[in-house]
Short mmCIF file of the C-alpha atoms (twelve columns), coordinates in Angstrom:
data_MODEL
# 
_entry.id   MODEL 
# 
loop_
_atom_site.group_PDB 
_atom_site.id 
_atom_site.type_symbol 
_atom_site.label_atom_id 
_atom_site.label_alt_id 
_atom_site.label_comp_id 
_atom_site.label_asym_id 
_atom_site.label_seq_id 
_atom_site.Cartn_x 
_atom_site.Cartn_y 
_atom_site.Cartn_z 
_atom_site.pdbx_PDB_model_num 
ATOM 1   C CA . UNK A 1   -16.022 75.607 8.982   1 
ATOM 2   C CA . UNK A 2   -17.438 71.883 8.694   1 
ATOM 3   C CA . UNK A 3   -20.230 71.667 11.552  1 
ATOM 4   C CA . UNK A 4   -21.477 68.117 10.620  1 
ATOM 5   C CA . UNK A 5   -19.593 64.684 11.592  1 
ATOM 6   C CA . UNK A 6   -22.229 61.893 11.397  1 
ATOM 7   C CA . UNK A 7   -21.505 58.431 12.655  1 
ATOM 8   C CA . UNK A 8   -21.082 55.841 10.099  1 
ATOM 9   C CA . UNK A 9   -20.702 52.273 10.060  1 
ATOM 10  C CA . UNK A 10  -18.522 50.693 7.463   1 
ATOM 11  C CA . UNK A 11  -21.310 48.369 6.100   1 
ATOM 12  C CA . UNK A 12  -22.545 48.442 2.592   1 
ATOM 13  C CA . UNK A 13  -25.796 50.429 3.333   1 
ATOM 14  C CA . UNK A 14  -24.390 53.163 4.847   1 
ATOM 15  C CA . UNK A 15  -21.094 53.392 3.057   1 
ATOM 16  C CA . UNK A 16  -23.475 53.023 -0.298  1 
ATOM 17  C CA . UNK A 17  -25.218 55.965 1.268   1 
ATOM 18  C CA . UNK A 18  -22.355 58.203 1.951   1 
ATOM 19  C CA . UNK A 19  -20.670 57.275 -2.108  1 
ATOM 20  C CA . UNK A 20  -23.937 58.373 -3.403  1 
ATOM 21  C CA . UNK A 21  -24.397 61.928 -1.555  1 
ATOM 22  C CA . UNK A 22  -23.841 65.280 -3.562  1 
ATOM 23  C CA . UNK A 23  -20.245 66.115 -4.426  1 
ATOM 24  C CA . UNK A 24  -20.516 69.961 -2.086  1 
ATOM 25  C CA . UNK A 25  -22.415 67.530 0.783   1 
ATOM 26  C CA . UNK A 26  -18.947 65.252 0.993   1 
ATOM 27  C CA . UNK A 27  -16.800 68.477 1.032   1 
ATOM 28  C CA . UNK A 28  -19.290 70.204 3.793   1 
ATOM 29  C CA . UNK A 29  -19.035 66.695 6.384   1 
ATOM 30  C CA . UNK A 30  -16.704 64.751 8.119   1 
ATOM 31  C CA . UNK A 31  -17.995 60.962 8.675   1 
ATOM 32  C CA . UNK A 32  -16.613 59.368 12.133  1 
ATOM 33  C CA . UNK A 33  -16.031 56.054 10.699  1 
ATOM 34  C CA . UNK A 34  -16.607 52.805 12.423  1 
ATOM 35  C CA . UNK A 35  -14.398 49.700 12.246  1 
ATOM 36  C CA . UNK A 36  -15.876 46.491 11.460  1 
ATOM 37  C CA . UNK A 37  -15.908 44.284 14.024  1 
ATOM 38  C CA . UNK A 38  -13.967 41.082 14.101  1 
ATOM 39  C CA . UNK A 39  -15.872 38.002 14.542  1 
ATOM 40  C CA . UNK A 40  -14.670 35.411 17.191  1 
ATOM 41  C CA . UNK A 41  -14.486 32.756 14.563  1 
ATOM 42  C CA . UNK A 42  -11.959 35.163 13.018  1 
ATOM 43  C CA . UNK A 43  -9.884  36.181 15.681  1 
ATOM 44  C CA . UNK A 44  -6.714  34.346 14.695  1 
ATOM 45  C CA . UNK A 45  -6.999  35.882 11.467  1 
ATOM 46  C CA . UNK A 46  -8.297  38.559 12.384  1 
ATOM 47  C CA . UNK A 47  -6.087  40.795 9.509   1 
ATOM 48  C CA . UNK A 48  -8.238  39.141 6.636   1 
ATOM 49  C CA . UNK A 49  -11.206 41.364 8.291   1 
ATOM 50  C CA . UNK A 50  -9.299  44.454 6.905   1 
ATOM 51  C CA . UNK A 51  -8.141  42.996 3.526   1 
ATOM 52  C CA . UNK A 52  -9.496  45.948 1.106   1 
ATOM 53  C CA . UNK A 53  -10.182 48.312 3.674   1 
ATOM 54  C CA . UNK A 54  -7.483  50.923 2.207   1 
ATOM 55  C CA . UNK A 55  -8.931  49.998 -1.409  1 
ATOM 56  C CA . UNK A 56  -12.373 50.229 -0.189  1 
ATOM 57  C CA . UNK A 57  -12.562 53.620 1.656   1 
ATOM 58  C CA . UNK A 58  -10.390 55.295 -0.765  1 
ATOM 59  C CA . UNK A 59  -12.951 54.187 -3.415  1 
ATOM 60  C CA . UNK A 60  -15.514 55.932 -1.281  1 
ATOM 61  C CA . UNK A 61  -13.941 59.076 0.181   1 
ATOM 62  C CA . UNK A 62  -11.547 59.915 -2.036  1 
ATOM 63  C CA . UNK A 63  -9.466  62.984 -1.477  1 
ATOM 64  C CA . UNK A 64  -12.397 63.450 1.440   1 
ATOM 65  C CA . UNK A 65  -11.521 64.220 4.763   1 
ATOM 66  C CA . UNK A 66  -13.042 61.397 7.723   1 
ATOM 67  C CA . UNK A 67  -12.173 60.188 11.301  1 
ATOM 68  C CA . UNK A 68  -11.408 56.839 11.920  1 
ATOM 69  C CA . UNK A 69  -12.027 54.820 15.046  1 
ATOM 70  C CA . UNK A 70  -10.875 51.572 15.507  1 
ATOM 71  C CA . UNK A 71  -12.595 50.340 18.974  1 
ATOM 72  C CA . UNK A 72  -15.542 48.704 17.120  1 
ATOM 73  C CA . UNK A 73  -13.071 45.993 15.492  1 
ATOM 74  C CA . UNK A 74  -12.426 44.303 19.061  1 
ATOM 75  C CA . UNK A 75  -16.874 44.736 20.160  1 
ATOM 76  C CA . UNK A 76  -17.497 41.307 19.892  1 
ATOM 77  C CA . UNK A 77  -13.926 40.152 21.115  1 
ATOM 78  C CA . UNK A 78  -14.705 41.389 24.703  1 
ATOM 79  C CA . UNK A 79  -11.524 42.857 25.083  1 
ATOM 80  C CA . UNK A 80  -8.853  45.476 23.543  1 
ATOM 81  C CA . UNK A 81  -6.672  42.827 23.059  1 
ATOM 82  C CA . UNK A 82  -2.902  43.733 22.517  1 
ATOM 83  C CA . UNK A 83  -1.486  40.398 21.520  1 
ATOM 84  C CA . UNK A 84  -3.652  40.253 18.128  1 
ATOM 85  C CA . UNK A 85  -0.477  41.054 15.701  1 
ATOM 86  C CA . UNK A 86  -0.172  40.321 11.967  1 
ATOM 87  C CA . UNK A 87  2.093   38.571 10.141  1 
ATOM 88  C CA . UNK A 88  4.354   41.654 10.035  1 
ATOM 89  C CA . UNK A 89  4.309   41.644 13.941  1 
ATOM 90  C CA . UNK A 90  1.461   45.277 13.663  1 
ATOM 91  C CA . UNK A 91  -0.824  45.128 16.244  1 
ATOM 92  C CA . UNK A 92  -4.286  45.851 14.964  1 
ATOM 93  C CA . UNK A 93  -3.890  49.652 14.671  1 
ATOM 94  C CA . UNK A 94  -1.131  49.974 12.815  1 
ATOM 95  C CA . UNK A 95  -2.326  47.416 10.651  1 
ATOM 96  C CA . UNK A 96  -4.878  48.926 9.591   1 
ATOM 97  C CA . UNK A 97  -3.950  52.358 9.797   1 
ATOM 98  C CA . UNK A 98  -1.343  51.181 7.258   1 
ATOM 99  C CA . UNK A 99  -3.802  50.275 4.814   1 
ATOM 100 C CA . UNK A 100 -5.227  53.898 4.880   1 
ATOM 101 C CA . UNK A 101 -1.916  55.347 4.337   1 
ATOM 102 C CA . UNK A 102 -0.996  53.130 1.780   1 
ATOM 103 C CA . UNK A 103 -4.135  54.882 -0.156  1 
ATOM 104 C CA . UNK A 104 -2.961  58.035 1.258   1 
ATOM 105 C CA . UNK A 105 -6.431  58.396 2.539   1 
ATOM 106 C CA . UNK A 106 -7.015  62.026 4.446   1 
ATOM 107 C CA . UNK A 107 -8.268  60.272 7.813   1 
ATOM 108 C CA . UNK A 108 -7.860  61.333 11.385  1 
ATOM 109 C CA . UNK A 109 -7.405  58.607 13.519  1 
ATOM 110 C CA . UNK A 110 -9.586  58.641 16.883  1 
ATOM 111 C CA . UNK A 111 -8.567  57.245 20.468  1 
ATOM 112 C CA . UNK A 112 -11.023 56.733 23.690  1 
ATOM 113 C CA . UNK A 113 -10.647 58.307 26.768  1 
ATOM 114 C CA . UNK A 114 -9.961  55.053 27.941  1 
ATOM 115 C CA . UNK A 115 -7.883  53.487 25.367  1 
ATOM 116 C CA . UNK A 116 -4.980  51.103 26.900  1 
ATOM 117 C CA . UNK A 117 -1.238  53.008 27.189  1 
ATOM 118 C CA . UNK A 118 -0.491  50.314 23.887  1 
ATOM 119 C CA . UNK A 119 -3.145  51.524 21.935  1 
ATOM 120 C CA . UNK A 120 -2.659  55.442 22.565  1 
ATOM 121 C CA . UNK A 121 1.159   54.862 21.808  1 
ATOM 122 C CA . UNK A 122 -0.009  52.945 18.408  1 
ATOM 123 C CA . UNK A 123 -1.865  56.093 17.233  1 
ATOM 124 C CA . UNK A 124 0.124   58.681 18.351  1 
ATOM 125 C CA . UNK A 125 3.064   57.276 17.071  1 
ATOM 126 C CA . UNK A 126 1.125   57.546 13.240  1 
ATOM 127 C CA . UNK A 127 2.119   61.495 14.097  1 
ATOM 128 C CA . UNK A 128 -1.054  63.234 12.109  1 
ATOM 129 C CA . UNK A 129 -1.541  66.615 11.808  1 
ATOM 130 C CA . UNK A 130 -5.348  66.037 12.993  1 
ATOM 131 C CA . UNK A 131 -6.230  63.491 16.033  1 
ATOM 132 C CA . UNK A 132 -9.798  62.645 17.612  1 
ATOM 133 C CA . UNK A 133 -10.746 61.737 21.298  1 
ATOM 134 C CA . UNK A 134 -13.967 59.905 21.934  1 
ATOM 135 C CA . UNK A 135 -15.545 60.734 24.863  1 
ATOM 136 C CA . UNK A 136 -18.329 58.449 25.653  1 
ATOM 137 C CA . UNK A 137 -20.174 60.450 28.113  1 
ATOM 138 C CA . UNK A 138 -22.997 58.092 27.807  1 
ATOM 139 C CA . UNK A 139 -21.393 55.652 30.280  1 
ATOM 140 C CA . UNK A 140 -20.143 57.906 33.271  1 
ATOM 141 C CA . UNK A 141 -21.801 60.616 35.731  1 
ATOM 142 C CA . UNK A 142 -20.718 63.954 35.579  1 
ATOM 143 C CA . UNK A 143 -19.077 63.548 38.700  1 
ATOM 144 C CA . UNK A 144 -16.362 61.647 36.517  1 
ATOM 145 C CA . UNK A 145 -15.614 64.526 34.396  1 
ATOM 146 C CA . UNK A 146 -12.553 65.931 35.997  1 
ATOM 147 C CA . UNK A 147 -11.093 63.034 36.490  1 
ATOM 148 C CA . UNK A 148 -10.906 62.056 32.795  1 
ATOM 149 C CA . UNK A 149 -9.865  64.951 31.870  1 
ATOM 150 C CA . UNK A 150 -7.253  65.172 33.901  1 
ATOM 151 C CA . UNK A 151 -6.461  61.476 32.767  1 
ATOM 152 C CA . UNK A 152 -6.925  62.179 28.913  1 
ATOM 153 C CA . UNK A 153 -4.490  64.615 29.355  1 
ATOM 154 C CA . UNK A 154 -1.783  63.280 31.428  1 
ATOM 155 C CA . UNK A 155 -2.132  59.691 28.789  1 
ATOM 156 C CA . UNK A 156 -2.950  61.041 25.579  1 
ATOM 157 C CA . UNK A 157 -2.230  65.084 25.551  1 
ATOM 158 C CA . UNK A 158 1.120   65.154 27.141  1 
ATOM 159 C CA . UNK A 159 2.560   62.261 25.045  1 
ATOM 160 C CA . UNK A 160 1.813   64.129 22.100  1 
ATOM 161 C CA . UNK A 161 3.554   67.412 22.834  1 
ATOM 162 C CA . UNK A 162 6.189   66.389 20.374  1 
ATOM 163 C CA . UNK A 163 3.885   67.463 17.369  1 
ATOM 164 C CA . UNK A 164 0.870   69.039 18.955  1 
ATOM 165 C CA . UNK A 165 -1.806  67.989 17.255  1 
ATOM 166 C CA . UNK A 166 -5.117  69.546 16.360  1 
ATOM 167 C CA . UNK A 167 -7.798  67.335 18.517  1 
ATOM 168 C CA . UNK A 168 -11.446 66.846 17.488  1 
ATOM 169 C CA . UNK A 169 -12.835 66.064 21.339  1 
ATOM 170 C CA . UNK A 170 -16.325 63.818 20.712  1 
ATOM 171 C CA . UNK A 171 -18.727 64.323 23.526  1 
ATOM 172 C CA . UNK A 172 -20.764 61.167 22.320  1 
ATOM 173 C CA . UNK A 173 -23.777 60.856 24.828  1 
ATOM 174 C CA . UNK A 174 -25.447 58.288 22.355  1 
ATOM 175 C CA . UNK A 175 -29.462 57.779 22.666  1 
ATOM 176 C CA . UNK A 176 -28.875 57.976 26.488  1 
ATOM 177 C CA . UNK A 177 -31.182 61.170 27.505  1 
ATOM 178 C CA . UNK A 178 -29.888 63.915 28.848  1 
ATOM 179 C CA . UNK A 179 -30.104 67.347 29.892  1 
ATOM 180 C CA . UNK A 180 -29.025 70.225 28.779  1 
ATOM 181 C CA . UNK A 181 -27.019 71.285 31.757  1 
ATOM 182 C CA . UNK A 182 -25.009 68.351 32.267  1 
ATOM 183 C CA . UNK A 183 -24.140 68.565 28.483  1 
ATOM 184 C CA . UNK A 184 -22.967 72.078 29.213  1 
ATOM 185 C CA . UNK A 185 -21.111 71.146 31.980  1 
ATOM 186 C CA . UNK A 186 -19.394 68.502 29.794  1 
ATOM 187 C CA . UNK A 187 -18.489 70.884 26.872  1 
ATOM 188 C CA . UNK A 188 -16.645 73.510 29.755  1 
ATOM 189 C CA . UNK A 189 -15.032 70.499 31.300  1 
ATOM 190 C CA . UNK A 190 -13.194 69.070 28.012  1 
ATOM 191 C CA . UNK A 191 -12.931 72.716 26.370  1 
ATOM 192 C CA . UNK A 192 -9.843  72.424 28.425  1 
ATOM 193 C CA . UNK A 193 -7.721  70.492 26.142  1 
ATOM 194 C CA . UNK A 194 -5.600  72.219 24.196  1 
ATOM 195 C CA . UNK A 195 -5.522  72.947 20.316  1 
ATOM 196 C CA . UNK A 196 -9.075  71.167 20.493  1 
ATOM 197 C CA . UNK A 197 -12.634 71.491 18.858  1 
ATOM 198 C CA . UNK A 198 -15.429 69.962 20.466  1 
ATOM 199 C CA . UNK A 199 -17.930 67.711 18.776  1 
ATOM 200 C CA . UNK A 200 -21.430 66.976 20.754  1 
ATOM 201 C CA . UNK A 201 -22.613 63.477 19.323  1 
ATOM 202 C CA . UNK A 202 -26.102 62.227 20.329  1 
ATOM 203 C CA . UNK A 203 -29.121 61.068 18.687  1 
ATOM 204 C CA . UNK A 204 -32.869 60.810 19.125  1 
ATOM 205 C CA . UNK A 205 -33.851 58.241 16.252  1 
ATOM 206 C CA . UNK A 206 -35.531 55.293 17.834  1 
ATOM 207 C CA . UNK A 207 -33.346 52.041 17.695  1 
ATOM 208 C CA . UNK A 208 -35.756 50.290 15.690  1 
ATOM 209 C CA . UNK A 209 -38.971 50.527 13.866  1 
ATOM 210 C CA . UNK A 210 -40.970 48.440 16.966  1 
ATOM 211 C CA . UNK A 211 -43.476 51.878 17.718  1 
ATOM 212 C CA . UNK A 212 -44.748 52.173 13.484  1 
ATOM 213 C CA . UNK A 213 -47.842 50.217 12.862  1 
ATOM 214 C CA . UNK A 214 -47.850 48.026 9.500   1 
ATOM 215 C CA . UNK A 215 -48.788 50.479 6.819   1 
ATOM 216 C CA . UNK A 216 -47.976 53.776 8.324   1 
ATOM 217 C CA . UNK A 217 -45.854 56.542 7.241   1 
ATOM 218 C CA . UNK A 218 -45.964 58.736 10.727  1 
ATOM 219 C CA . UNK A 219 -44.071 60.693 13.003  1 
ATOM 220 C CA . UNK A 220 -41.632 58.745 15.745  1 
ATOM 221 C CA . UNK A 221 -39.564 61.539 17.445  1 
ATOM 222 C CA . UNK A 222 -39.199 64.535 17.533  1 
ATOM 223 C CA . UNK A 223 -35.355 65.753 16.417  1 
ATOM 224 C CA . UNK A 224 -34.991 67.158 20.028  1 
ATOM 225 C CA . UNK A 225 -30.990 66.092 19.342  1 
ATOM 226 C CA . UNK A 226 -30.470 68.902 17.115  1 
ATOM 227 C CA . UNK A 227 -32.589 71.550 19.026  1 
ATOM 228 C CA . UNK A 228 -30.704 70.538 21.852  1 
ATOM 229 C CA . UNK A 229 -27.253 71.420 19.902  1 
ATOM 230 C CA . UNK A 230 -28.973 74.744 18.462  1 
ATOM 231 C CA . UNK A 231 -29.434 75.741 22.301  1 
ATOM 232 C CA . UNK A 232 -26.396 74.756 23.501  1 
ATOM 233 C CA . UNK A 233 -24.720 76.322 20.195  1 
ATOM 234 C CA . UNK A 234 -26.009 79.691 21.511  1 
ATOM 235 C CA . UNK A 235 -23.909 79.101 24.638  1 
ATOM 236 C CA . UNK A 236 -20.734 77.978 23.379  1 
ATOM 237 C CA . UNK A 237 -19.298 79.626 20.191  1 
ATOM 238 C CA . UNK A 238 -17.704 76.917 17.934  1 
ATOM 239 C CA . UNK A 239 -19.682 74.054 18.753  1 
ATOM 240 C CA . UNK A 240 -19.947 71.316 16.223  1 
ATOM 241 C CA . UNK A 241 -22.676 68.591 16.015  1 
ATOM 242 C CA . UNK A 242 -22.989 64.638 15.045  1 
ATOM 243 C CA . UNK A 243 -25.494 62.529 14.998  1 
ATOM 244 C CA . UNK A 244 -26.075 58.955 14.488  1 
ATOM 245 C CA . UNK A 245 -28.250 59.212 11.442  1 
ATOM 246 C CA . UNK A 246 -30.849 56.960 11.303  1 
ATOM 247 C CA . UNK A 247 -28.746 53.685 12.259  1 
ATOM 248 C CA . UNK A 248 -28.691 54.215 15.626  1 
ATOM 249 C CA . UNK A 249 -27.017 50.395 15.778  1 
ATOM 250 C CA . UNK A 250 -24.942 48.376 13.739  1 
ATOM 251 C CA . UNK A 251 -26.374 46.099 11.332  1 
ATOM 252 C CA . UNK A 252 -27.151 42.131 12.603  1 
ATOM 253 C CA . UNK A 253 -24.658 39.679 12.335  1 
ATOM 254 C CA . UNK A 254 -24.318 38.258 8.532   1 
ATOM 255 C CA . UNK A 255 -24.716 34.794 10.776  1 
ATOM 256 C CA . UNK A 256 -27.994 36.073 12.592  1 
ATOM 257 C CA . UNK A 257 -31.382 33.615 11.430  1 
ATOM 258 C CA . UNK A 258 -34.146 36.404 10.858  1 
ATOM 259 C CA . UNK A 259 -36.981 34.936 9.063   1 
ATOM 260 C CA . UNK A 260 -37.240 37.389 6.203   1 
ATOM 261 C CA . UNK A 261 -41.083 36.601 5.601   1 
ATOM 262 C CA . UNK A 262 -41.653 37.675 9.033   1 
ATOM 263 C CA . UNK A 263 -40.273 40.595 8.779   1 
ATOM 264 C CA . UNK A 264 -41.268 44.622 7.640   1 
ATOM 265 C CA . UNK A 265 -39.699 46.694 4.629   1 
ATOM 266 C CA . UNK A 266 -39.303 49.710 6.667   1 
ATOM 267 C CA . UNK A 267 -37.533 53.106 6.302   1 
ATOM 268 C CA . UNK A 268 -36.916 55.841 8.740   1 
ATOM 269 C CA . UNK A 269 -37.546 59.604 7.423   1 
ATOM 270 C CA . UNK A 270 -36.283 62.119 8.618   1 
ATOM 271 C CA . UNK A 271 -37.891 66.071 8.193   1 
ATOM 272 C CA . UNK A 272 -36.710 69.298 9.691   1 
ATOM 273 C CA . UNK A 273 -38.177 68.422 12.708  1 
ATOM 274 C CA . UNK A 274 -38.770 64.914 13.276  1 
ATOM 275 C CA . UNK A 275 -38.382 61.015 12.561  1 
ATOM 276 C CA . UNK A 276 -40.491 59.380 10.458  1 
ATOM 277 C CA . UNK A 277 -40.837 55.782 9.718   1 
ATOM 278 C CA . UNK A 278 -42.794 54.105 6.577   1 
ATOM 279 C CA . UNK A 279 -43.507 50.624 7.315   1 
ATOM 280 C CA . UNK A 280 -45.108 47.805 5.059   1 
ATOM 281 C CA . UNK A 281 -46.867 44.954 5.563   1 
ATOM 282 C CA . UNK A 282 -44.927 41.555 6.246   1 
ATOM 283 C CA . UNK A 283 -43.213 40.620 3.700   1 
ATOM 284 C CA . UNK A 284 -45.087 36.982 3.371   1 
ATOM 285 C CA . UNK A 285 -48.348 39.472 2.941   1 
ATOM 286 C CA . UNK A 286 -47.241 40.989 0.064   1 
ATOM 287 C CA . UNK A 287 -45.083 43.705 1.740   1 
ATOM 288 C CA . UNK A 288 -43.004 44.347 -1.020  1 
ATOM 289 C CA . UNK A 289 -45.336 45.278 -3.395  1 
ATOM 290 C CA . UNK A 290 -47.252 47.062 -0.626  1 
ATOM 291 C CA . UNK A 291 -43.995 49.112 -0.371  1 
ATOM 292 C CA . UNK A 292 -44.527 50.747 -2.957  1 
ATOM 293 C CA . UNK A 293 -48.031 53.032 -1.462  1 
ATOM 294 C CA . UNK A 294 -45.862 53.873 1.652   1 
ATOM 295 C CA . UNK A 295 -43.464 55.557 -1.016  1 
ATOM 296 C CA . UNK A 296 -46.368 56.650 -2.702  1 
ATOM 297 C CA . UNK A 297 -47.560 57.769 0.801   1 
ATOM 298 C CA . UNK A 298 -44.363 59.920 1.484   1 
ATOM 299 C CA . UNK A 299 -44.201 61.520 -1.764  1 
ATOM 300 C CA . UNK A 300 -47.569 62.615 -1.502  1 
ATOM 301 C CA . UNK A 301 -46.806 64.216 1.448   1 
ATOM 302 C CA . UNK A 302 -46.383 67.707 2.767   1 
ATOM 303 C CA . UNK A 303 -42.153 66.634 4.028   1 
ATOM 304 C CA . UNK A 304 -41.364 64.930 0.802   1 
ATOM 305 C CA . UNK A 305 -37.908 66.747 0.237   1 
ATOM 306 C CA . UNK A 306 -38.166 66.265 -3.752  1 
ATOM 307 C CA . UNK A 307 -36.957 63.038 -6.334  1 
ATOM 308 C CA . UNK A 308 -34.116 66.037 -6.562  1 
ATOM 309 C CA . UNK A 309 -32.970 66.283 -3.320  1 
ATOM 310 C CA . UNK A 310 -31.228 63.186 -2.917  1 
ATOM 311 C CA . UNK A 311 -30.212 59.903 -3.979  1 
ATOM 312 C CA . UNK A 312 -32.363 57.980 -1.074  1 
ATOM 313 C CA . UNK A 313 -35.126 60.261 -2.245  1 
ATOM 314 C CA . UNK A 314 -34.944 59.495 -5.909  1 
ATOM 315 C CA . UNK A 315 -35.409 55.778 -4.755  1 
ATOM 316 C CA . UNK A 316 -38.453 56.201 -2.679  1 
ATOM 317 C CA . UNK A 317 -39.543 58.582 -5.695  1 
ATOM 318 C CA . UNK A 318 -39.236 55.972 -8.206  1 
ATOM 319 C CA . UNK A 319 -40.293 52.732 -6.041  1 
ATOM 320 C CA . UNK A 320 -43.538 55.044 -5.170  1 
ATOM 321 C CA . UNK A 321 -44.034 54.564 -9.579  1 
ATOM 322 C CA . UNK A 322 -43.837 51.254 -9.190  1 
ATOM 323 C CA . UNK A 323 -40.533 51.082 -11.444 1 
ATOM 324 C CA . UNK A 324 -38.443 49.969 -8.332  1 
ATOM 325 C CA . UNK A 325 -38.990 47.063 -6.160  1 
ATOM 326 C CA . UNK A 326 -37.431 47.354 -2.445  1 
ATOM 327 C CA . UNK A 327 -37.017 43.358 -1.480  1 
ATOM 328 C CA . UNK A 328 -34.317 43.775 1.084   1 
ATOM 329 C CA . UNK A 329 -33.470 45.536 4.473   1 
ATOM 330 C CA . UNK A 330 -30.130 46.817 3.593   1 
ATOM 331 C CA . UNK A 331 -31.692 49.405 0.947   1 
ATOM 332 C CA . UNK A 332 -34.183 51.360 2.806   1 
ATOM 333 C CA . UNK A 333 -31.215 52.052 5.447   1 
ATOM 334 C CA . UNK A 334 -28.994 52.737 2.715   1 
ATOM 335 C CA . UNK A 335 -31.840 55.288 1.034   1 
ATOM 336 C CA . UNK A 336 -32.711 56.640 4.458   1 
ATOM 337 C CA . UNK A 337 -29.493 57.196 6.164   1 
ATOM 338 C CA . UNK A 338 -28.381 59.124 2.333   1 
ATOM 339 C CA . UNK A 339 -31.702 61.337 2.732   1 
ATOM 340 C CA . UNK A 340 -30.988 62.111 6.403   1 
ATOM 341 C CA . UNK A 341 -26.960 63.673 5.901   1 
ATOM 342 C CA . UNK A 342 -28.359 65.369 2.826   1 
ATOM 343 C CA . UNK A 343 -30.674 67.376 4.817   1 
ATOM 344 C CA . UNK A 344 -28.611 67.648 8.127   1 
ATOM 345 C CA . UNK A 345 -25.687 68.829 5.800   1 
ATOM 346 C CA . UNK A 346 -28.355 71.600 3.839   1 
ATOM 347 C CA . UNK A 347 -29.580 72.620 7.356   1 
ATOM 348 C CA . UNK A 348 -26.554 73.567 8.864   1 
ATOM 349 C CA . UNK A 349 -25.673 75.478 4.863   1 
ATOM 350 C CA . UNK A 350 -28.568 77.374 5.605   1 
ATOM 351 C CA . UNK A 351 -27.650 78.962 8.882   1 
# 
């Protein structure tokens, strides 16, 4: 049974990242996909944003299985906005679910708990075998619980009787801490949907490199996220796990100014029991160059997983030598997010 569903965004770092894993790591995971997000300058074209997604993810998954959640496309709209339809008269979700199908991609669409009566009826009317729920219990007490369960199933649930789907239920409490009991009580609480599987998403991984001192390769967090899961694992039998990898948010705006000679090449580590991050110098004081002894730095180290392991590790590997130069911030995500699933995946493989 698959027991890992990272998050992914569908930018080219981390879908690079997932197209460049092992063959038997694809087969053992199950991404949750995010959408891009439509820009506001774009919103009356806002179909052009999906263009090549069919072409795209089918060049990257393959015959491989993923979930697919569309929410993120409307993030910087401020609203789920029904009245965006295409030139065919599809609202957003059919639009692009349309893509995918037209690749015969193996996707499972996902809905919110709080997804409008429009959108629910968009996805359910798609009529897969497989269908996901976020839960985003990252934004509500527990004292809420009941209630949306009782309203996922009267507005999702009973409207999809008519082919009774298999549903992948994401607890998703985020980087929002938490304990242990009210994650419990969550996991009893939504158990309660039929035909389901429950999927506890969280993460520990800081946001953002801000704690690392220039020219460090140390220790950040601990990965209390997946000891957390192993504990509550214990409890309840069939418990799956996600994590946000180590892009806890989406990348910057392609629009955003960042002066790039101000800035750190930095990558975030992760080992069997912790975040790391390897940080450089600025970039206007040689950081690039300097790069190269943090990667020197982490393969000389006792948590160096191998230039085998993975492709993100091959990288650092071979920019430690000196025969690669890391000049942008898109690669070290791309290397470190690869590295991360690899060993996530292998962990869980070993139990």
């Amino acid at each position: 049974m698959i027991m890992y569903f990272p998050v992914l965004r569908i930018s080219t770092a981390e879908m690079n990242a997932y197209g460049s894993l092992n063959d038997g790591t694809k087969e053992s995971i199950i991404p949750i996909l995010e959408s891009k997000r439509v820009s506001v300058a774009k919103k009356d074209t806002w179909w052009s944003t999906f263009n090549t997604l069919g072409s795209y993810l089918g060049g990257k998954f393959k015959d491989n299985s993923f979930i697919y959640d569309y929410k993120q496309a409307f993030d910087k709209l401020g609203k789920i906005d029904s009245e965006m339809i295409d030139k065919d008269g599809n609202n957003l979700i059919t639009h692009c679910s349309i893509k995918m199908d037209q690749e015969n991609l193996s996707y499972i669409p996902c809905l919110h708990f709080d997804s409008p009566n429009w959108y629910v009826d968009s996805v359910l009317a798609l009529r897969k075998e497989n269908l996901a729920i976020r839960i985003r219990c990252h934004d509500f007490s527990d004292t809420l619980d009941d209630i949306i369960l009782q309203a996922v199933k009267k507005n999702i649930i009973e409207k999809s009787d008519a082919f009774d789907p298999n549903v992948f239920v994401i607890l998703d409490f985020f980087n929002v801490p938490t304990s242990m009991d009210r994650i419990s009580k969550a996991i009893s609480t939504f158990s309660q949907i039929n035909n389901s599987r429950i999927i506890l998403s969280l993460t520990c991984c800081p946001e953002d490199a801000s704690t690392a001192g220039p020219m460090t390769f140390d220790v950040v967090a601990s990965r209390n996220d997946l000891k957390l899961f192993k504990d509550l694992q214990k409890v309840h039998e069939g418990l799956s796990y996600s994590d946000y990898t180590v892009r806890v948010n989406p990348e910057p705006d392609r629009e955003a100014r960042i002066d790039y000679y101000n800035t750190y090449i930095k990558i975030f580590y992760t080992t069997e029991d912790s975040y790391m991050i390897g940080k450089s110098s600025l970039i206007k004081d040689s950081g690039i160059e300097k790069f190269h002894d943090i990667c020197k730095e982490i393969v000389d180290s006792d948590v160096y997983s191998g230039k085998h392991f993975s492709a993100g590790d091959k990288a650092i590997f071979e920019c430690s030598q000196s025969l690669l130069d890391i000049a942008d911030h898109s690669k070290p995500i791309e290397y470190g997010v690869n590295h991360h699933i690899e060993l996530t995946s292998f962990q869980f493989r070993q139990n």
